[in-house]
mmCIF file of C-alpha atoms in Angstrom:
data_model
loop_
_atom_site.group_PDB
_atom_site.id
_atom_site.type_symbol
_atom_site.label_atom_id
_atom_site.label_comp_id
_atom_site.label_asym_id
_atom_site.label_seq_id
_atom_site.Cartn_x
_atom_site.Cartn_y
_atom_site.Cartn_z
ATOM 1 C CA MET A 1 90.930 87.539 95.216
ATOM 2 C CA ILE A 2 93.784 85.895 93.437
ATOM 3 C CA ALA A 3 95.289 89.250 92.617
ATOM 4 C CA ALA A 4 95.162 90.212 96.314
ATOM 5 C CA ILE A 5 97.480 87.284 96.995
ATOM 6 C CA CYS A 6 99.636 87.448 93.890
ATOM 7 C CA TYR A 7 100.512 91.145 94.168
ATOM 8 C CA PRO A 8 102.090 91.206 97.674
ATOM 9 C CA PHE A 9 103.676 87.804 96.991
ATOM 10 C CA GLY A 10 105.240 89.070 93.724
ATOM 11 C CA ASN A 11 106.342 92.314 95.389
ATOM 12 C CA SER A 12 108.056 90.351 98.153
ATOM 13 C CA LEU A 13 109.723 88.023 95.640
ATOM 14 C CA CYS A 14 111.072 91.065 93.725
ATOM 15 C CA GLY A 15 112.423 92.517 96.946
ATOM 16 C CA PHE A 16 114.117 89.223 97.894
ATOM 17 C CA ALA A 17 115.617 88.929 94.374
ATOM 18 C CA LYS A 18 116.878 92.512 94.507
ATOM 19 C CA ASN A 19 118.343 92.320 98.019
ATOM 20 C CA GLY A 20 119.259 88.588 98.203
ATOM 21 C CA ASP A 21 117.385 88.283 101.468
ATOM 22 C CA HIS A 22 115.889 84.794 100.949
ATOM 23 C CA PRO A 23 117.745 81.494 100.450
ATOM 24 C CA SER A 24 115.062 80.129 98.038
ATOM 25 C CA VAL A 25 115.063 83.209 95.744
ATOM 26 C CA PRO A 26 118.106 83.817 93.572
ATOM 27 C CA HIS A 27 119.814 87.193 94.078
ATOM 28 C CA ILE A 28 119.556 89.183 90.872
ATOM 29 C CA LYS A 29 122.503 91.532 90.703
ATOM 30 C CA ASN A 30 121.333 93.526 87.691
ATOM 31 C CA THR A 31 120.379 97.182 87.314
ATOM 32 C CA VAL A 32 117.007 96.042 85.896
ATOM 33 C CA MET A 33 115.945 95.431 89.547
ATOM 34 C CA ASP A 34 116.324 99.156 90.199
ATOM 35 C CA ASN A 35 113.728 99.971 87.498
ATOM 36 C CA ALA A 36 110.168 99.962 88.930
ATOM 37 C CA LEU A 37 108.625 99.449 85.500
ATOM 38 C CA CYS A 38 110.743 96.298 85.001
ATOM 39 C CA ARG A 39 109.591 94.985 88.359
ATOM 40 C CA VAL A 40 105.961 95.549 87.319
ATOM 41 C CA TRP A 41 106.645 93.577 84.112
ATOM 42 C CA MET A 42 108.323 90.737 86.090
ATOM 43 C CA MET A 43 105.374 90.603 88.507
ATOM 44 C CA THR A 44 102.894 90.541 85.613
ATOM 45 C CA ALA A 45 104.796 87.895 83.662
ATOM 46 C CA GLY A 46 105.204 85.796 86.837
ATOM 47 C CA ALA A 47 101.491 85.975 87.705
ATOM 48 C CA LEU A 48 100.251 84.989 84.183
ATOM 49 C CA PRO A 49 100.609 81.213 84.654
ATOM 50 C CA ILE A 50 98.777 81.404 87.953
ATOM 51 C CA LEU A 51 96.019 83.607 86.515
ATOM 52 C CA LEU A 52 95.574 81.359 83.477
ATOM 53 C CA ILE A 53 94.483 78.410 85.584
ATOM 54 C CA PRO A 54 91.125 79.963 86.789
ATOM 55 C CA TRP A 55 90.575 81.356 83.300
ATOM 56 C CA LEU A 56 90.923 77.907 81.772
ATOM 57 C CA ILE A 57 88.619 76.437 84.425
ATOM 58 C CA VAL A 58 85.879 79.077 84.190
ATOM 59 C CA GLN A 59 86.238 79.933 80.460
ATOM 60 C CA PRO A 60 84.337 83.269 80.638
ATOM 61 C CA TYR A 61 82.597 84.833 77.676
ATOM 62 C CA SER A 62 84.493 87.398 75.633
ATOM 63 C CA PRO A 63 84.023 90.939 76.951
ATOM 64 C CA ASN A 64 82.326 93.575 74.843
ATOM 65 C CA THR A 65 84.104 96.700 73.548
ATOM 66 C CA GLU A 66 82.974 98.901 76.445
ATOM 67 C CA GLN A 67 84.260 96.376 79.004
ATOM 68 C CA LEU A 68 87.582 96.099 77.175
ATOM 69 C CA PHE A 69 87.992 99.902 77.117
ATOM 70 C CA GLY A 70 87.141 100.215 80.853
ATOM 71 C CA THR A 71 89.451 97.319 81.743
ATOM 72 C CA ALA A 72 92.281 98.758 79.652
ATOM 73 C CA CYS A 73 91.928 102.178 81.393
ATOM 74 C CA LEU A 74 91.956 100.558 84.784
ATOM 75 C CA ALA A 75 94.890 98.340 83.887
ATOM 76 C CA ILE A 76 96.946 101.302 82.573
ATOM 77 C CA THR A 77 96.145 103.718 85.423
ATOM 78 C CA GLY A 78 95.983 101.285 88.385
ATOM 79 C CA GLY A 79 98.106 98.490 87.115
ATOM 80 C CA ILE A 80 100.984 100.118 85.305
ATOM 81 C CA ILE A 81 101.206 103.771 86.354
ATOM 82 C CA ALA A 82 100.162 103.505 89.997
ATOM 83 C CA THR A 83 102.067 100.237 90.607
ATOM 84 C CA THR A 84 105.236 101.652 89.029
ATOM 85 C CA ILE A 85 105.023 104.804 91.190
ATOM 86 C CA PHE A 86 104.295 102.685 94.254
ATOM 87 C CA LEU A 87 107.230 100.341 93.692
ATOM 88 C CA TYR A 88 109.572 103.264 92.993
ATOM 89 C CA ALA A 89 108.527 104.980 96.197
ATOM 90 C CA ARG A 90 108.679 101.750 98.244
ATOM 91 C CA TYR A 91 112.170 100.802 97.094
ATOM 92 C CA SER A 92 113.332 104.374 97.600
ATOM 93 C CA ALA A 93 112.230 104.230 101.255
ATOM 94 C CA GLU A 94 115.097 104.401 103.659
ATOM 95 C CA ASN A 95 113.455 103.253 106.882
ATOM 96 C CA SER A 96 110.401 101.331 108.129
ATOM 97 C CA PHE A 97 108.421 104.526 108.694
ATOM 98 C CA GLU A 98 108.740 105.503 105.046
ATOM 99 C CA ILE A 99 107.791 101.927 103.937
ATOM 100 C CA VAL A 100 104.632 102.092 106.056
ATOM 101 C CA ALA A 101 103.871 105.549 104.604
ATOM 102 C CA VAL A 102 104.133 104.267 101.056
ATOM 103 C CA ASP A 103 102.157 101.104 101.817
ATOM 104 C CA SER A 104 99.343 103.064 103.507
ATOM 105 C CA THR A 105 98.902 105.442 100.562
ATOM 106 C CA GLN A 106 98.073 102.385 98.420
ATOM 107 C CA ALA A 107 94.656 102.403 100.070
ATOM 108 C CA PHE A 108 93.914 105.606 98.137
ATOM 109 C CA GLN A 109 93.756 103.497 94.994
ATOM 110 C CA VAL A 110 90.300 102.278 96.061
ATOM 111 C CA PRO A 111 88.452 105.570 95.318
ATOM 112 C CA PHE A 112 90.033 105.780 91.863
ATOM 113 C CA ALA A 113 89.120 102.211 91.030
ATOM 114 C CA LEU A 114 85.509 102.810 92.135
ATOM 115 C CA LEU A 115 85.222 106.051 90.154
ATOM 116 C CA ILE A 116 86.753 104.533 87.052
ATOM 117 C CA GLY A 117 84.472 101.574 87.398
ATOM 118 C CA TYR A 118 81.431 103.765 87.770
ATOM 119 C CA PHE A 119 82.156 106.305 85.012
ATOM 120 C CA LEU A 120 83.989 104.115 82.420
ATOM 121 C CA ILE A 121 82.674 100.628 82.905
ATOM 122 C CA GLY A 122 79.174 101.587 83.840
ATOM 123 C CA GLY A 123 79.265 100.096 87.341
ATOM 124 C CA SER A 124 76.563 100.570 89.890
ATOM 125 C CA THR A 125 76.281 103.701 92.045
ATOM 126 C CA PRO A 126 78.280 103.298 95.292
ATOM 127 C CA SER A 127 76.152 102.256 98.227
ATOM 128 C CA ILE A 128 76.104 104.157 101.514
ATOM 129 C CA ILE A 129 78.579 101.648 103.013
ATOM 130 C CA GLU A 130 81.007 102.127 100.096
ATOM 131 C CA ILE A 131 80.747 105.931 100.459
ATOM 132 C CA VAL A 132 81.419 105.681 104.205
ATOM 133 C CA GLU A 133 84.429 103.449 103.460
ATOM 134 C CA LEU A 134 85.756 106.042 100.967
ATOM 135 C CA VAL A 135 85.339 108.757 103.515
ATOM 136 C CA PHE A 136 87.297 106.729 106.096
ATOM 137 C CA VAL A 137 90.123 106.081 103.577
ATOM 138 C CA THR A 138 90.246 109.722 102.608
ATOM 139 C CA VAL A 139 90.191 110.972 106.229
ATOM 140 C CA GLY A 140 92.874 108.389 107.187
ATOM 141 C CA ILE A 141 95.219 109.484 104.375
ATOM 142 C CA THR A 142 94.586 113.152 105.143
ATOM 143 C CA CYS A 143 95.250 112.659 108.856
ATOM 144 C CA TYR A 144 98.434 110.819 108.015
ATOM 145 C CA LEU A 145 99.607 113.686 105.772
ATOM 146 C CA PHE A 146 98.992 116.342 108.443
ATOM 147 C CA PHE A 147 99.851 114.464 111.634
ATOM 148 C CA ASN A 148 102.809 112.170 110.805
ATOM 149 C CA PRO A 149 106.044 112.624 112.761
ATOM 150 C CA ILE A 150 108.003 113.979 109.820
ATOM 151 C CA ASN A 151 105.567 116.893 109.315
ATOM 152 C CA SER A 152 105.254 117.625 113.057
ATOM 153 C CA LYS A 153 109.066 118.141 113.326
ATOM 154 C CA SER A 154 109.056 121.099 110.957
#
């Protein structure tokens, strides 16, 4: 839940810092802001203090080796690789239609997270509702690919 708030907030802050669009966020005039991997690092480092607060309050048990491996795989694939590609595509967008296109494809991360959770972490088998949701996401992305205005012009 916290990550669902931190991610878009951090992404917006990076955009404001890069473009100088907000009076409360300093404009960073450095080429590092053009590097998507650097923006992922800044968002991660910026979220750590906020994420440490619930960790200190709850003080969870240490995870076992299998959980650490599964979490590391998910963090690398979904957190580093997918987010870097997403940010690169988003900041390469030239108009609002392209931004919406990039943002909508982020929903396709859900099937990968569920599959990695099931096969690597030993999560439960997806319920009928989860399978229906996956079908809707897949059909929505597929329809977008084949019926968007850019493809229909060619």
